[in-house]
mmCIF file of C-alpha atoms in Angstrom:
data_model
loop_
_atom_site.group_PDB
_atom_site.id
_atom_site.type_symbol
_atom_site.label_atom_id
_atom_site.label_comp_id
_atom_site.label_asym_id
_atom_site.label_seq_id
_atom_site.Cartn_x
_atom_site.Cartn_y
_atom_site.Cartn_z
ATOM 1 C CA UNK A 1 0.265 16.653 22.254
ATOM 2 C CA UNK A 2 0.050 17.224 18.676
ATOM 3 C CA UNK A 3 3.677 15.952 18.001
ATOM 4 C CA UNK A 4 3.157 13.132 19.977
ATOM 5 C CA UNK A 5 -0.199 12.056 17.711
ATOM 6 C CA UNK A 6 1.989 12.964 14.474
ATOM 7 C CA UNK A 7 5.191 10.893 15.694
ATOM 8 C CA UNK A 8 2.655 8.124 16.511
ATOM 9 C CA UNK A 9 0.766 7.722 13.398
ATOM 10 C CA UNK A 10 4.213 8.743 11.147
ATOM 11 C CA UNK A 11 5.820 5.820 13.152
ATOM 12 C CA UNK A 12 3.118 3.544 12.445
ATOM 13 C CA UNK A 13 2.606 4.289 8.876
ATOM 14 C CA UNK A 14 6.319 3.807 7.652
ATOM 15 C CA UNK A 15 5.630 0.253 8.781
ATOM 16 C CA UNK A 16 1.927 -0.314 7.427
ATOM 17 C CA UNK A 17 2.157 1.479 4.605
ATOM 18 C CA UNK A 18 -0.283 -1.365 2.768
ATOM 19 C CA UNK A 19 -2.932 0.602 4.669
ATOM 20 C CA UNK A 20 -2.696 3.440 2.184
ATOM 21 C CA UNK A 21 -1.013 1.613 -0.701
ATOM 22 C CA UNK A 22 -3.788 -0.803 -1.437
ATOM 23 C CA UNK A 23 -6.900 0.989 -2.134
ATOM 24 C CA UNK A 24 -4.693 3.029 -4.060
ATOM 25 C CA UNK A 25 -3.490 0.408 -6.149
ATOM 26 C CA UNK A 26 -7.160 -1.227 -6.579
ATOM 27 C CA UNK A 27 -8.793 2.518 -7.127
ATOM 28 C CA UNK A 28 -5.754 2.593 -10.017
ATOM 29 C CA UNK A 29 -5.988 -1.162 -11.678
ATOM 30 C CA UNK A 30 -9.961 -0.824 -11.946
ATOM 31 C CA UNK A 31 -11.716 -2.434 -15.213
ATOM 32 C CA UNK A 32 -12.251 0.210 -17.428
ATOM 33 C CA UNK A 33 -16.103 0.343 -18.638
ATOM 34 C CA UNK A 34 -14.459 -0.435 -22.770
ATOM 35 C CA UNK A 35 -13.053 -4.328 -20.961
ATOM 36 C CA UNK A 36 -15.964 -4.556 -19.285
ATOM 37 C CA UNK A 37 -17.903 -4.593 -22.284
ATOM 38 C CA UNK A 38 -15.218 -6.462 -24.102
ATOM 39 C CA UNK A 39 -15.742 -9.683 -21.104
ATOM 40 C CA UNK A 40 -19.119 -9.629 -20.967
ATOM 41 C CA UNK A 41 -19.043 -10.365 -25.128
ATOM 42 C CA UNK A 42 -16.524 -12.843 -24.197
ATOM 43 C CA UNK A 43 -18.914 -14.340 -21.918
ATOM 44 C CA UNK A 44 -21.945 -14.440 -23.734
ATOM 45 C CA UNK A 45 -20.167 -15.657 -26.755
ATOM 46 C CA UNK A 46 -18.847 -18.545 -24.927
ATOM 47 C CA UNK A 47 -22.275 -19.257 -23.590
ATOM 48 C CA UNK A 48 -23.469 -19.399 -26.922
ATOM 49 C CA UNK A 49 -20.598 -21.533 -27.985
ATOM 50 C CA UNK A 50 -21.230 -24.377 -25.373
ATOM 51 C CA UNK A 51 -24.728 -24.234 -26.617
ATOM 52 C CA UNK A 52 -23.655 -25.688 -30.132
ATOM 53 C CA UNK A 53 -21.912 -29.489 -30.754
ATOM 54 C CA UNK A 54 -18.914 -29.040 -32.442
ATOM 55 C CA UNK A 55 -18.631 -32.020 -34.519
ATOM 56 C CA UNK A 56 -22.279 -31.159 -36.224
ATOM 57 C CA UNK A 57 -21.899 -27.299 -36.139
ATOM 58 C CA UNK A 58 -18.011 -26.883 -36.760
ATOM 59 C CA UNK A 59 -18.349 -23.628 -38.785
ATOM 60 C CA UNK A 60 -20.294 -21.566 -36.790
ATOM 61 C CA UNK A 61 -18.262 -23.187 -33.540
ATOM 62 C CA UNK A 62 -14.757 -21.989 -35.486
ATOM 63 C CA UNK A 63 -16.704 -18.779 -36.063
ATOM 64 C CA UNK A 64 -17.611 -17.850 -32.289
ATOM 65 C CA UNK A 65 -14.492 -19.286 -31.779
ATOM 66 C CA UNK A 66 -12.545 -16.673 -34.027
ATOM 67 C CA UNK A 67 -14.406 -13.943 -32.633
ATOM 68 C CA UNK A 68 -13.623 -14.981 -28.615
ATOM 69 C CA UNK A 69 -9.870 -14.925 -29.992
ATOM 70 C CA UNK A 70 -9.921 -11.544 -31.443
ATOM 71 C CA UNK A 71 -11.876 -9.798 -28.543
ATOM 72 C CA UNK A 72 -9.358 -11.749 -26.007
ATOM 73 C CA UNK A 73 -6.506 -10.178 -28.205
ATOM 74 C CA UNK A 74 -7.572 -7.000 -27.863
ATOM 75 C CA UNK A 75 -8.294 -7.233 -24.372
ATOM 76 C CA UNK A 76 -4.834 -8.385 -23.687
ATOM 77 C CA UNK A 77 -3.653 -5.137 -26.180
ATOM 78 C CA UNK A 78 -5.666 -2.630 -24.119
ATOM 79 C CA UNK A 79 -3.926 -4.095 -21.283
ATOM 80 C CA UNK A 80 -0.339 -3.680 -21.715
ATOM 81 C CA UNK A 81 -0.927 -0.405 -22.806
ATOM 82 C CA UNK A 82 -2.483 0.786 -19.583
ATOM 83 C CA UNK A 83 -0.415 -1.327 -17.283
ATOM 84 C CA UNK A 84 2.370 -0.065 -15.731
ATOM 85 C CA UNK A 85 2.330 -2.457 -13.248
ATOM 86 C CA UNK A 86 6.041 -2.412 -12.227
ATOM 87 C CA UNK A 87 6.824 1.309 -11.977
ATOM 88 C CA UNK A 88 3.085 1.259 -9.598
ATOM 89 C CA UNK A 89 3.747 -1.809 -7.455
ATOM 90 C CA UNK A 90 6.994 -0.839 -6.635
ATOM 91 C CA UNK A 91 6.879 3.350 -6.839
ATOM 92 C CA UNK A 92 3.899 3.884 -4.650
ATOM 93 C CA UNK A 93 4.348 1.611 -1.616
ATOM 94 C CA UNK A 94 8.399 2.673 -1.782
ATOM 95 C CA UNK A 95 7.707 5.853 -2.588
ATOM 96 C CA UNK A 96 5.321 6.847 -0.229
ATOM 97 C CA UNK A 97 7.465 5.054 2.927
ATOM 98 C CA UNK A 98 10.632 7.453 1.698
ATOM 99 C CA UNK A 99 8.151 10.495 2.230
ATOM 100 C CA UNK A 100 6.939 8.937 5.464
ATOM 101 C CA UNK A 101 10.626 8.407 6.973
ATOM 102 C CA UNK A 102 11.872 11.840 5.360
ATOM 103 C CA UNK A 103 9.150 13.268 7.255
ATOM 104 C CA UNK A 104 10.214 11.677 10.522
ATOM 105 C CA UNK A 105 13.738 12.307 9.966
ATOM 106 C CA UNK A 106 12.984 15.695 9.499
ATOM 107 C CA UNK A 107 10.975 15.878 12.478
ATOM 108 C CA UNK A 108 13.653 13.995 14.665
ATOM 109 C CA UNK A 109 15.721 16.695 13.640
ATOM 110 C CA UNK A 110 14.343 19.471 14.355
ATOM 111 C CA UNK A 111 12.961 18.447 18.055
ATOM 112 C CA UNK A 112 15.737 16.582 18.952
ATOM 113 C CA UNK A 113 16.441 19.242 21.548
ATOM 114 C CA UNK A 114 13.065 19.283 23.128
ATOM 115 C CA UNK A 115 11.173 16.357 25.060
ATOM 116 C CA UNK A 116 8.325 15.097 23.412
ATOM 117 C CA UNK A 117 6.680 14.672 27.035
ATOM 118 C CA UNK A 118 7.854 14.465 30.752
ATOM 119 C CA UNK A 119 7.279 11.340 33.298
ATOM 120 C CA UNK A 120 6.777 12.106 37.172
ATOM 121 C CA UNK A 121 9.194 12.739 39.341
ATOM 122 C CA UNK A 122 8.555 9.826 41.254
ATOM 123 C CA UNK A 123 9.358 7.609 38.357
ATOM 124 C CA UNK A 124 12.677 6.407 38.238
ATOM 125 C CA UNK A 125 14.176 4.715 35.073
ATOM 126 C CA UNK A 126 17.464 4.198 36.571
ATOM 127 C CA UNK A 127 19.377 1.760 34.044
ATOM 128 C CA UNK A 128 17.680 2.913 30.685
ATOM 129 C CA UNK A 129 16.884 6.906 31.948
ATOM 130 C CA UNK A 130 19.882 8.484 29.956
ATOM 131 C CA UNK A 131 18.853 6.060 26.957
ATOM 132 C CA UNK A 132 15.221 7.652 27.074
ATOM 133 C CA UNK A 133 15.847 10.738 27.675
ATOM 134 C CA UNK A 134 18.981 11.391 25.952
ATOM 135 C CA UNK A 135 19.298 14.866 24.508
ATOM 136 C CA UNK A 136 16.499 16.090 26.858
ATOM 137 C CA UNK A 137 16.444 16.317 31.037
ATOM 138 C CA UNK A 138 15.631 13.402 33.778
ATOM 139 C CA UNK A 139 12.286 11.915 33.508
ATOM 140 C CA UNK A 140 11.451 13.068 30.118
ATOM 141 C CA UNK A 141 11.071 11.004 26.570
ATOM 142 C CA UNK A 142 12.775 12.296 23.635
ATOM 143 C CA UNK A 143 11.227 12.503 20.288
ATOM 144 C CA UNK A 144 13.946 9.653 19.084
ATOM 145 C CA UNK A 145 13.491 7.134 21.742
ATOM 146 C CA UNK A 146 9.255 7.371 20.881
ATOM 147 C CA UNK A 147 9.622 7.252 17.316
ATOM 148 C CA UNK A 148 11.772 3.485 17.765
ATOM 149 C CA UNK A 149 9.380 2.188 20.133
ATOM 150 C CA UNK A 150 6.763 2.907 18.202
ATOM 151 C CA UNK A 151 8.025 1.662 14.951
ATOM 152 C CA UNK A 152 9.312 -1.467 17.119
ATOM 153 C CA UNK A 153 5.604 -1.912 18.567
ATOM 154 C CA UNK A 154 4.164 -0.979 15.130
ATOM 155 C CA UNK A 155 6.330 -3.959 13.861
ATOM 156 C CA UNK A 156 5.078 -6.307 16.235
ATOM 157 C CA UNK A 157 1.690 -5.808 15.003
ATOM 158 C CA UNK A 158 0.366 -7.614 12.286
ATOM 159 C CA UNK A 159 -1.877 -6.185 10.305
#
């Protein structure tokens, strides 16, 4: 029973792998509390900056101005530094469906020789029984044959 739930959820994770991948990704790309600070001055300075005409106020309008430019700079700066945003897009969601299908490979191979569960006897799956049961007995699923139909099924689903 337990290698059935394990195949199952395995199966369905190498598919949906966005499941796991995206909170991880948002918990990683948070604001940090320093650009937090850094947009709300932004903000407030722009408020303050709407508040003034520019044609009878130019020179403390260039001044906010100047000062929006240089925190939005820095921002940016503080950015790229802490962005790694290729190597994390790509290596988490990729990496983490290569562990998920290494572990199901691995598992395929070492119960590929026992039946992950047995069907009645008076069930007969005459065309596709060899198919489902391949390695195994009559009337008995192989760990191979569940692991496709649910990655098939898990497919079908859109999450």
């Amino acid at each position: 029973m337990f290698l059935l739930i394990i195949s199952t959820l395995l199966s369905f994770l190498s598919v949906h792998t966005k499941i796991i991948t995206n909170p991880v990704m948002h918990w990683m790309n948070r604001v940090s509390k320093e650009e937090k600070t850094k947009l709300n001055e932004i903000k407030a300075l722009q408020c303050a900056q709407q508040k003034l005409s520019m044609v009878d106020n130019f020179v403390e309008y260039s001044k906010i101005q100047r000062k929006i430019n240089k925190l939005t700079e820095s921002l940016k700066e503080s950015k790229s530094r802490n962005s790694n945003d290729f190597f994390l897009k790509i290596g988490i969601p990729y990496g983490l469906r290569i562990i998920i299908i290494s572990m199901l490979i691995i598992l395929c191979l070492y119960y590929r020789g026992s039946p992950l569960f047995y069907l009645e006897s008076s069930i007969n799956l005459f065309p596709f029984g060899y198919f489902i049961s391949f390695p195994n007995g009559r009337n008995s699923v192989s760990f191979h044959f569940w692991v496709m139909c649910c990655t098939a099924f898990a497919r079908l689903i859109k999450l």
